[in-house]
Short mmCIF file of C-alpha atoms in Angstrom, two decimals:
data_model
loop_
_atom_site.label_atom_id
_atom_site.label_comp_id
_atom_site.label_asym_id
_atom_site.label_seq_id
_atom_site.Cartn_x
_atom_site.Cartn_y
_atom_site.Cartn_z
CA MET A 110 -7.44 24.65 21.04
CA CYS A 111 -7.92 22.58 17.77
CA ARG A 112 -7.63 24.02 13.96
CA ASN A 113 -10.38 23.64 11.83
CA ASN A 114 -8.51 26.04 8.73
CA ASP A 115 -6.09 28.52 8.49
CA ASN A 116 -7.96 31.26 10.01
CA THR A 117 -9.82 29.59 12.78
CA SER A 118 -9.42 27.90 15.93
CA ILE A 119 -11.63 26.60 18.49
CA PHE A 120 -11.32 27.84 22.65
CA SER A 121 -13.17 25.23 24.86
CA ASP A 122 -12.97 27.34 27.93
CA PHE A 123 -13.70 31.10 26.94
CA PHE A 124 -14.93 33.00 30.15
CA LEU A 125 -17.26 35.49 28.62
CA TYR A 126 -18.58 36.65 31.82
CA LYS A 127 -20.02 36.09 35.74
CA ASP A 128 -22.90 34.75 36.66
CA GLY A 129 -24.50 34.87 40.25
CA ARG A 130 -22.46 31.18 40.59
CA GLY A 131 -19.51 32.39 39.21
CA GLU A 132 -17.39 32.68 35.54
CA VAL A 133 -19.53 31.17 32.53
CA LYS A 134 -17.65 29.86 30.08
CA ILE A 135 -18.22 28.66 26.90
CA GLU A 136 -16.83 26.78 23.41
CA ILE A 137 -16.01 29.73 20.52
CA TYR A 138 -14.38 30.11 17.49
CA ILE A 139 -11.89 32.45 17.05
CA PHE A 140 -11.73 34.45 14.00
CA ASN A 141 -10.09 37.76 12.75
CA GLU A 142 -9.11 38.51 16.25
CA THR A 143 -12.90 37.83 17.71
CA VAL A 144 -15.14 35.74 19.16
CA TRP A 145 -17.99 34.40 17.00
CA LEU A 146 -20.68 31.92 18.22
CA THR A 147 -23.56 30.37 16.49
CA GLN A 148 -27.24 30.74 16.89
CA ASP A 149 -27.41 27.12 18.89
CA LYS A 150 -23.87 28.13 21.12
CA ILE A 151 -25.61 31.95 21.21
CA SER A 152 -28.82 30.38 22.82
CA GLN A 153 -26.95 27.98 25.00
CA LEU A 154 -24.90 30.93 26.84
CA PHE A 155 -27.87 33.03 27.23
CA GLY A 156 -30.31 30.03 28.11
CA VAL A 157 -33.27 30.36 26.16
CA GLN A 158 -34.55 28.98 22.72
CA ARG A 159 -32.79 29.03 19.33
CA SER A 160 -35.72 31.11 17.85
CA ALA A 161 -35.65 33.91 20.28
CA ILE A 162 -32.03 34.45 19.25
CA THR A 163 -33.02 34.34 15.49
CA LYS A 164 -35.85 37.17 16.44
CA HIS A 165 -33.50 39.17 19.02
CA LEU A 166 -30.69 39.07 15.70
CA LYS A 167 -33.46 39.75 13.05
CA ASN A 168 -34.39 42.74 14.82
CA ILE A 169 -31.06 44.02 15.58
CA LEU A 170 -30.14 44.09 11.78
CA GLU A 171 -33.35 45.26 10.36
CA SER A 172 -32.50 48.29 13.08
CA ARG A 173 -29.62 49.05 12.01
CA GLU A 174 -27.94 48.71 14.83
CA LEU A 175 -25.53 46.80 13.51
CA LEU A 176 -24.63 45.57 10.05
CA GLU A 177 -25.03 41.71 9.75
CA ASP A 178 -21.75 41.82 6.70
CA SER A 179 -19.70 43.15 10.05
CA VAL A 180 -21.09 40.61 12.00
CA SER A 181 -22.08 37.31 10.80
CA SER A 182 -19.88 35.30 8.59
CA ILE A 183 -20.22 31.53 7.14
CA LEU A 184 -17.16 29.76 7.88
CA GLU A 185 -16.48 25.86 6.70
CA LEU A 186 -15.83 24.34 10.26
CA THR A 187 -15.13 20.37 11.03
CA ALA A 188 -18.26 18.88 13.49
CA GLY A 189 -18.31 16.22 15.88
CA ASP A 190 -18.44 14.06 13.30
CA GLY A 191 -14.91 14.87 11.80
CA ASN A 192 -17.24 16.46 8.33
CA LYS A 193 -16.76 19.72 7.46
CA TYR A 194 -20.05 22.08 6.90
CA GLN A 195 -21.03 25.60 5.56
CA MET A 196 -21.74 27.63 9.26
CA LYS A 197 -23.12 30.62 9.80
CA LEU A 198 -21.26 32.77 13.26
CA TYR A 199 -22.31 35.63 14.49
CA ASN A 200 -18.92 37.95 16.34
CA LEU A 201 -18.79 39.67 19.70
CA ASP A 202 -20.38 42.73 18.43
CA ALA A 203 -23.85 40.52 18.07
CA ILE A 204 -23.03 38.20 20.86
CA LEU A 205 -22.73 41.23 23.37
CA SER A 206 -25.78 43.67 21.50
CA VAL A 207 -28.25 40.50 21.75
CA GLY A 208 -27.16 39.96 25.24
CA TYR A 209 -29.22 43.00 26.03
CA ARG A 210 -31.90 41.96 24.47
CA VAL A 211 -33.03 38.51 25.79
CA ASN A 212 -35.00 37.95 28.96
CA SER A 213 -33.70 34.80 30.75
CA ILE A 214 -31.68 34.11 33.93
CA GLN A 215 -27.95 34.00 32.14
CA ALA A 216 -29.00 37.24 30.18
CA THR A 217 -29.74 39.75 33.40
CA HIS A 218 -26.70 37.55 35.05
CA PHE A 219 -24.71 38.63 32.24
CA ARG A 220 -25.77 42.52 32.19
CA ILE A 221 -25.19 42.77 35.74
CA TRP A 222 -21.79 41.86 34.98
CA ALA A 223 -21.65 43.69 31.94
CA ASN A 224 -22.99 47.07 33.68
CA LYS A 225 -19.95 46.78 36.45
CA VAL A 226 -17.73 47.15 34.08
CA LEU A 227 -18.80 49.35 31.92
CA LYS A 228 -19.50 51.18 35.68
CA GLU A 229 -15.87 51.03 36.64
CA TYR A 230 -14.83 51.62 33.43
CA LEU A 231 -16.49 55.23 33.34
CA ILE A 232 -15.22 55.95 36.79
CA LYS A 233 -12.67 54.91 37.16
CA GLY A 234 -11.18 55.50 33.39
CA PHE A 235 -10.23 52.10 33.01
CA ALA A 236 -11.42 48.12 33.47
CA MET A 237 -9.35 45.03 33.83
CA ASN A 238 -9.22 40.97 33.53
CA ASP A 239 -6.41 40.18 36.38
CA GLU A 240 -6.06 37.29 35.24
CA ARG A 241 -6.42 37.19 31.53
CA LEU A 242 -3.56 39.96 32.02
CA LYS A 243 -1.04 37.45 34.33
CA ASN A 244 -2.05 34.61 32.32
CA PRO A 245 -2.11 35.62 28.52
CA HIS A 246 -2.91 32.90 26.54
CA LYS A 247 -2.71 34.85 23.36
CA ILE A 248 -6.03 33.46 22.42
CA PHE A 249 -6.15 36.41 19.77
CA GLY A 250 -2.96 35.98 18.78
CA GLU A 251 -1.85 39.02 20.83
CA ASP A 252 -0.13 39.82 24.07
CA TYR A 253 -2.06 42.74 25.21
CA PHE A 254 -0.18 43.33 28.16
CA GLU A 255 2.61 44.34 26.44
CA GLU A 256 0.25 46.86 24.83
CA GLN A 257 -1.11 47.92 28.35
CA LEU A 258 2.36 48.78 29.84
CA ALA A 259 2.86 50.97 26.48
CA ARG A 260 -0.54 52.76 27.18
CA ILE A 261 -0.07 53.55 30.94
CA CYS A 262 3.78 54.66 29.81
CA ASP A 263 1.84 57.49 27.57
CA ILE A 264 -0.05 57.76 30.37
CA ARG A 265 2.48 58.39 32.86
CA SER A 266 4.48 60.81 29.82
CA SER A 267 1.42 63.22 30.29
CA GLU A 268 2.41 64.09 33.92
CA ARG A 269 5.86 65.31 32.81
CA CYS A 270 3.75 68.05 30.34
CA PHE A 271 1.22 69.05 33.38
CA TYR A 272 4.98 69.70 35.17
CA GLN A 273 6.23 70.97 32.14
CA LYS A 274 3.02 73.69 31.75
CA ILE A 275 4.18 74.85 35.68
CA THR A 276 7.42 75.41 34.92
CA ASP A 277 6.77 77.48 31.64
CA ILE A 278 4.07 79.88 33.54
CA TYR A 279 6.77 80.46 36.37
CA SER A 280 8.78 81.76 33.98
CA GLN A 281 6.28 83.70 31.86
CA CYS A 282 5.21 85.18 35.41
CA SER A 283 8.26 85.58 36.76
CA ALA A 284 10.50 88.63 36.08
CA ASP A 285 13.47 88.05 37.03
CA TYR A 286 13.10 84.48 36.39
CA GLY A 287 16.59 82.93 36.06
CA VAL A 288 17.21 79.19 35.69
CA GLY A 289 20.21 79.41 37.83
CA SER A 290 18.77 81.49 40.54
CA ASN A 291 19.12 80.16 44.30
CA MET A 292 14.82 80.97 44.01
CA THR A 293 14.01 79.30 41.06
CA LYS A 294 15.53 76.51 42.40
CA ILE A 295 13.86 76.20 46.03
CA PHE A 296 10.67 77.21 43.49
CA PHE A 297 10.51 74.35 41.40
CA ALA A 298 12.19 72.23 43.93
CA THR A 299 9.09 72.90 46.49
CA VAL A 300 6.98 71.76 43.66
CA GLN A 301 8.51 69.17 42.64
CA ASN A 302 7.58 67.56 46.43
CA LYS A 303 4.20 68.63 46.02
CA LEU A 304 3.88 66.77 43.00
CA HIS A 305 5.10 63.76 43.98
CA TRP A 306 3.96 63.54 47.64
CA ALA A 307 0.11 63.83 45.17
CA ILE A 308 0.97 61.26 43.44
CA PHE A 309 2.30 58.90 45.40
CA GLY A 310 2.12 60.18 49.21
CA GLN A 311 5.77 60.52 49.35
CA THR A 312 8.82 63.20 48.90
CA ALA A 313 10.90 63.13 46.03
CA ALA A 314 13.85 61.99 48.36
CA GLU A 315 11.45 59.30 50.14
CA ILE A 316 10.74 58.04 46.99
CA ILE A 317 15.02 57.38 46.07
CA VAL A 318 15.53 56.20 49.83
CA SER A 319 12.11 53.94 49.37
CA HIS A 320 13.27 52.26 46.20
CA ALA A 321 17.17 52.06 47.19
CA ASN A 322 18.60 48.65 47.49
CA ALA A 323 21.90 47.46 48.36
CA GLU A 324 21.34 44.21 46.51
CA LYS A 325 19.83 45.56 44.08
CA PRO A 326 22.38 46.50 40.45
CA ASN A 327 23.24 50.04 40.94
CA MET A 328 21.25 50.59 44.60
CA GLY A 329 18.20 49.80 42.75
CA LEU A 330 18.18 52.34 40.34
CA ASN A 331 15.78 52.19 37.47
CA ILE A 332 16.25 55.69 35.75
CA TRP A 333 19.80 57.36 34.19
CA LYS A 334 19.91 60.70 33.66
CA ASN A 335 20.23 62.38 30.15
CA VAL A 336 19.38 59.16 28.44
CA PRO A 337 17.61 60.34 25.33
CA ASN A 338 13.53 59.89 25.27
CA ARG A 339 14.54 58.66 28.90
CA ILE A 340 14.56 54.85 29.07
CA ILE A 341 13.57 52.77 31.04
CA ARG A 342 16.44 50.89 32.47
CA LYS A 343 14.54 47.34 33.65
CA PRO A 344 12.43 45.90 31.09
CA GLY A 345 8.50 45.64 31.79
CA TYR A 346 9.01 48.67 34.31
CA CYS A 347 6.87 52.59 33.87
#
């Protein structure tokens, strides 16, 4: 990666999508935490003439699918001859929109890949680039792995909210509800085990035993009773 100015960088081997032969990579510009390409690069990416890209961009902007001010920018960049030139570039929003309009073999492969990712998101509720998360290069100036962990922790906290609702229902519906009563303890132990089994395929006791390890500090314990906000002791573990 080399600098063109204080705000723009070039990344020479960026993965954009997969075709029948593997990953399609291209040289991109990084600016304002997104991908930027010239019309020539977009035509190269999708295997069509530049005139086709110009036509599709014109239609996209005229239909107001995208606004020109938000998807295009004129940047001063260093060319191969070492001189600086002002070039018009289009960001990832425009590139994706063009990819859904272009009629070419490469664009077809792009749409197949994009639809697969979208389908995975709609069905599973998530879509991940495993390799990018395993090897973050901070191309956009951020390590999104940490953001992903934070979101997963937030999702898991909703499980506790669900369990809290069960306890509320029990206390409201039971005429002789007592926090310390034997019946209450048996009820919650049973419900807790059922929830653990539904999520992990193990009861609470089995989960504890499976994580116990005499070779680790504190027998492998990761969380402590009465810790404020249920802080996890092992960094990155949720």
